[in-house]
Amino acid sequence: MTERVLILGAGYAGSVVANILAREFRNKIAKDELEIVVFDKNKTSINQGGFTFLPFDLYTPEDIIRPRKKLISPRVKSIYGEGGEVSAVDLEKREVTVKDGKKYRYTYLVIAMGCRADMEAVAGLADDLNTFYTSIEDALKVRDLVKNMDGGKVAISVASMPIPCPGAPVKFTFMLDSYLRNVKKNRDDVQLTLVWPMEPIGPPEFNKMVSGQFEEKGVEVIRNFQLASVDATNKELTSKNGEKVNYDLLIAVPPHKAPQALIDSGLTDDKGWLPADKATLQYRGPAGNFDNVYVLGDLGPADILKTGIGAHYQAIAVSQNLINRIYGNGMEISYEGETGCPIITDTETPTTPGKGYIATWKYGVPPAAFKPTKLGWYLYRMYYHVHWDMSVKGLF
Ligand SMILES: Cc1cc2nc3c(=O)[nH]c(=O)nc-3n(C[C@H](O)[C@H](O)[C@H](O)COP(=O)(O)OP(=O)(O)OC[C@H]3O[C@@H](n4cnc5c(N)ncnc54)[C@H](O)[C@@H]3O)c2cc1C
C-alpha cells in the first residue's frame, strides 16, 4: 500500500519538509511505496523577511520572490492555486478538502499554512493602515511614505503578540532611524516612537541591547501598550488601558491569527492557534490528540516563537521523525525550541557601516550578551540569497 504524506502550505516550513523527504525517499517514491503531496494557494513563494528591507531599497521585490516549481523537488506532487487552497481539515477522517471540492486522504499530515494579519481585530486600524508586514505592495507603499516624509512624529505600533518575527518591527525602527540619519539626513526633524505591547522587547539580553541602542539613537519606546483602537481623523492610538499616543504617520503591525480554514475546521485553541506538543510538534488540541499530524511554523502554539529560523528547525525535526516513522526504526527526536532573531541596528551607506547580529536561543536557554557587528550585517544580508538555494531546499 502506498503511504501518503500531505503537506499543507509550501511556505518556509512546508518546503523544507517536502524537499528533505523527497531526497530521503527517492527510491520509495520511484517504486510508488510513498507519495508526498504539497498544497499551496499560491504559485509563488515570498521570503517575508525581506518585507522589512523593501522600504529602504535594500532588496528589490525580485530578490524575495521565486516560483515554487523552482524550489520544490520534482519528486513531490505539487498542487498550487485553487486546487491547492485548503478549505477544511478533518483529523478523525484523515481527510483534507480543497477549494475546488476535491478530497485527499493521508497517512501523515504536516500543517504549515503560516498565519495572517487580522486588520479587523483593532477598531479603526483599517482606516489608516500602513504596514510592511503583509505584502510586497504594502511594503513598497511604506517605502513611498518614508521617502516623502519631511518631518513629524512616526509611530511604529505593534498591536499585540504573538506576531511572526517579533524582532522585525524593532529592526525596522533602527533601519528607519539609519535611513533618516544617513540617507535622507532629516533625522532631527522626525520623532520616532516604537509603541510596544509588552514590557520587555525579547529575552533579557536582547531587551538590554535594543533598549540601550534606542536610547542612544533618541528613539522613544512606549511599552505595555496593547492597541485597542485607531482614530484616523485625529491621528490617535488608544490602548486597552485607555492611554493615548498621537502620531503624524502610523506604521502598524496588525494582530495575527491562524488561517480561517483551520479555525473553521475546529483545530485551534482559545487563543486562536494550533496546539501541539512543544517537543514533538504533534497535534494536541480541541480536535483530539493525533500522533500522525504535525504542526509547524507560524500557526503553531502561541508560546513557540514565530520566526523563520524556528520554522526551519521545526521542519528539520519533523522531517527526521517522519523519516524514523516511515522506516519504522523506533527512534524519535525533539524540537528543542531553537529559534532566533536577526537584529540590525545600523544600515550600511557609502560613509557609515552596517551593524547586525543573529541572536539565537532555545527553550530555557536565552541568548547571552551580544553586540551587533559589521560582520553580522554582512551575514544577514547574505542570508537572503542563501535562503532560496540552501534553506528552503533543506540543505542546512
Ligand atoms: C515582516 C516580516 C519580517 C520577518 N523577518 C524575519 C527574520 O528576519 N527572520 C526570521 O527568522 N523570520 C522572519 N519572519 C518570519 C518568517 O517569515 C516566518 O516565521 C516564516 O515564514 C514561517 O514559515 P511558515 O512555513 O510557518 O509560514 P509561511 O512561510 O507564511 O508559509 C505558509 C504557506 O501557507 C500557504 N497557505 C496559507 N493558507 C493556505 C490555504 N488555505 N491553503 C493552502 N495554502 C495556504 C501560504 O500561501 C504560504 O505559502 C518575518 C516575517 C515578517 C512578516
GROMACS .gro file of N, CA and C and ligand atoms in nm, residues 9-14 39-42 48-49 51-52 68 84-86 112-114 132-133 164-165 168 171 259 296-298 306-309 311 342 380 384, ligand 1:
model
  170
    9GLY      N    1   0.060   2.382   0.282
    9GLY     CA    2   0.138   2.506   0.286
    9GLY      C    3   0.281   2.478   0.239
   10ALA      N    4   0.321   2.546   0.128
   10ALA     CA    5   0.458   2.530   0.077
   10ALA      C    6   0.536   2.659   0.101
   11GLY      N    7   0.519   2.716   0.222
   11GLY     CA    8   0.599   2.833   0.261
   11GLY      C    9   0.733   2.783   0.310
   12TYR      N   10   0.787   2.850   0.409
   12TYR     CA   11   0.921   2.813   0.455
   12TYR      C   12   0.922   2.671   0.511
   13ALA      N   13   0.840   2.644   0.615
   13ALA     CA   14   0.846   2.514   0.683
   13ALA      C   15   0.804   2.399   0.589
   14GLY      N   16   0.694   2.420   0.516
   14GLY     CA   17   0.643   2.313   0.429
   14GLY      C   18   0.743   2.276   0.320
   39PHE      N   19   0.050   2.121  -0.091
   39PHE     CA   20  -0.059   2.210  -0.135
   39PHE      C   21  -0.022   2.355  -0.103
   40ASP      N   22  -0.049   2.445  -0.194
   40ASP     CA   23  -0.040   2.587  -0.159
   40ASP      C   24  -0.137   2.666  -0.246
   41LYS      N   25  -0.194   2.771  -0.188
   41LYS     CA   26  -0.291   2.851  -0.264
   41LYS      C   27  -0.222   2.943  -0.363
   42ASN      N   28  -0.090   2.963  -0.348
   42ASN     CA   29  -0.015   3.050  -0.440
   42ASN      C   30   0.091   2.973  -0.517
   48GLN      N   31   0.919   3.647   0.339
   48GLN     CA   32   0.858   3.762   0.408
   48GLN      C   33   0.961   3.845   0.487
   49GLY      N   34   1.070   3.781   0.527
   49GLY     CA   35   1.175   3.855   0.599
   49GLY      C   36   1.222   3.976   0.519
   51PHE      N   37   1.042   4.182   0.355
   51PHE     CA   38   0.949   4.297   0.362
   51PHE      C   39   1.010   4.413   0.442
   52THR      N   40   1.087   4.379   0.545
   52THR     CA   41   1.144   4.482   0.633
   52THR      C   42   1.245   4.569   0.558
   68ARG      N   43   0.738   2.863  -0.707
   68ARG     CA   44   0.753   2.743  -0.623
   68ARG      C   45   0.813   2.626  -0.700
   84GLY      N   46  -0.507   2.390  -0.479
   84GLY     CA   47  -0.417   2.369  -0.365
   84GLY      C   48  -0.458   2.448  -0.243
   85GLU      N   49  -0.570   2.519  -0.254
   85GLU     CA   50  -0.614   2.600  -0.139
   85GLU      C   51  -0.697   2.514  -0.043
   86VAL      N   52  -0.645   2.493   0.074
   86VAL     CA   53  -0.711   2.406   0.172
   86VAL      C   54  -0.832   2.478   0.229
  112ALA      N   55   0.129   2.345   0.778
  112ALA     CA   56   0.229   2.453   0.778
  112ALA      C   57   0.178   2.571   0.694
  113MET      N   58   0.058   2.617   0.727
  113MET     CA   59  -0.005   2.721   0.644
  113MET      C   60   0.020   2.863   0.695
  114GLY      N   61   0.115   2.880   0.787
  114GLY     CA   62   0.152   3.014   0.831
  114GLY      C   63   0.038   3.085   0.904
  132PHE      N   64   0.437   4.714   0.666
  132PHE     CA   65   0.530   4.639   0.580
  132PHE      C   66   0.517   4.490   0.608
  133TYR      N   67   0.412   4.448   0.682
  133TYR     CA   68   0.401   4.310   0.729
  133TYR      C   69   0.324   4.215   0.638
  164PRO      N   70   0.446   3.709   1.364
  164PRO     CA   71   0.568   3.648   1.308
  164PRO      C   72   0.686   3.743   1.328
  165CYS      N   73   0.798   3.688   1.364
  165CYS     CA   74   0.922   3.765   1.383
  165CYS      C   75   0.902   3.892   1.465
  168ALA      N   76   1.113   4.199   1.394
  168ALA     CA   77   1.113   4.276   1.269
  168ALA      C   78   1.073   4.423   1.288
  171LYS      N   79   1.379   4.598   1.425
  171LYS     CA   80   1.477   4.615   1.317
  171LYS      C   81   1.432   4.727   1.224
  259PRO      N   82  -0.483   3.058   0.977
  259PRO     CA   83  -0.572   3.062   0.860
  259PRO      C   84  -0.715   3.022   0.896
  296LEU      N   85   0.350   2.295   1.224
  296LEU     CA   86   0.479   2.361   1.201
  296LEU      C   87   0.467   2.510   1.175
  297GLY      N   88   0.560   2.587   1.228
  297GLY     CA   89   0.576   2.727   1.188
  297GLY      C   90   0.479   2.822   1.255
  298ASP      N   91   0.444   2.929   1.182
  298ASP     CA   92   0.375   3.045   1.240
  298ASP      C   93   0.237   3.015   1.298
  306LYS      N   94   0.744   3.269   1.675
  306LYS     CA   95   0.712   3.252   1.532
  306LYS      C   96   0.820   3.320   1.448
  307THR      N   97   0.923   3.244   1.412
  307THR     CA   98   1.028   3.300   1.327
  307THR      C   99   1.062   3.201   1.216
  308GLY      N  100   1.122   3.253   1.109
  308GLY     CA  101   1.168   3.165   1.002
  308GLY      C  102   1.275   3.070   1.053
  309ILE      N  103   1.361   3.121   1.141
  309ILE     CA  104   1.467   3.034   1.198
  309ILE      C  105   1.401   2.918   1.274
  311ALA      N  106   1.091   2.804   1.235
  311ALA     CA  107   1.019   2.718   1.139
  311ALA      C  108   1.116   2.621   1.073
  342PRO      N  109   1.735   3.779   1.401
  342PRO     CA  110   1.843   3.862   1.347
  342PRO      C  111   1.809   4.010   1.370
  380TYR      N  112   2.381   3.870   0.763
  380TYR     CA  113   2.236   3.878   0.750
  380TYR      C  114   2.196   3.916   0.607
  384TYR      N  115   1.977   3.631   0.269
  384TYR     CA  116   1.863   3.640   0.178
  384TYR      C  117   1.889   3.575   0.044
  397LIG     C1  118   0.785   4.148   0.801
  397LIG     C2  119   0.839   4.016   0.841
  397LIG     C3  120   0.974   4.004   0.869
  397LIG     C4  121   1.027   3.882   0.909
  397LIG     N1  122   1.162   3.872   0.934
  397LIG     C5  123   1.214   3.754   0.974
  397LIG     C6  124   1.353   3.742   1.003
  397LIG     O1  125   1.431   3.836   0.987
  397LIG     N2  126   1.400   3.624   1.047
  397LIG     C7  127   1.317   3.516   1.066
  397LIG     O2  128   1.364   3.410   1.109
  397LIG     N3  129   1.185   3.524   1.039
  397LIG     C8  130   1.132   3.639   0.994
  397LIG     N4  131   0.997   3.649   0.965
  397LIG     C9  132   0.909   3.534   0.995
  397LIG    C10  133   0.910   3.427   0.887
  397LIG     O3  134   0.881   3.483   0.762
  397LIG    C11  135   0.803   3.324   0.925
  397LIG     O4  136   0.825   3.283   1.058
  397LIG    C12  137   0.809   3.203   0.833
  397LIG     O5  138   0.780   3.240   0.701
  397LIG    C13  139   0.711   3.097   0.882
  397LIG     O6  140   0.706   2.991   0.795
  397LIG     P1  141   0.571   2.908   0.774
  397LIG     O7  142   0.607   2.798   0.682
  397LIG     O8  143   0.510   2.878   0.905
  397LIG     O9  144   0.471   3.010   0.705
  397LIG     P2  145   0.480   3.079   0.562
  397LIG    O10  146   0.622   3.088   0.517
  397LIG    O11  147   0.400   3.203   0.574
  397LIG    O12  148   0.407   2.976   0.465
  397LIG    C14  149   0.271   2.947   0.476
  397LIG    C15  150   0.223   2.900   0.340
  397LIG    O13  151   0.089   2.852   0.352
  397LIG    C16  152   0.015   2.893   0.242
  397LIG     N5  153  -0.127   2.895   0.278
  397LIG    C17  154  -0.192   2.976   0.364
  397LIG     N6  155  -0.323   2.946   0.369
  397LIG    C18  156  -0.340   2.841   0.284
  397LIG    C19  157  -0.453   2.762   0.245
  397LIG     N7  158  -0.576   2.786   0.293
  397LIG     N8  159  -0.434   2.663   0.158
  397LIG    C20  160  -0.310   2.637   0.105
  397LIG     N9  161  -0.200   2.708   0.137
  397LIG    C21  162  -0.216   2.808   0.226
  397LIG    C22  163   0.071   3.032   0.209
  397LIG    O14  164   0.044   3.068   0.074
  397LIG    C23  165   0.219   3.013   0.238
  397LIG    O15  166   0.290   2.975   0.122
  397LIG    C24  167   0.941   3.768   0.922
  397LIG    C25  168   0.805   3.780   0.892
  397LIG    C26  169   0.753   3.902   0.850
  397LIG    C27  170   0.606   3.913   0.817
   0.00000   0.00000   0.00000
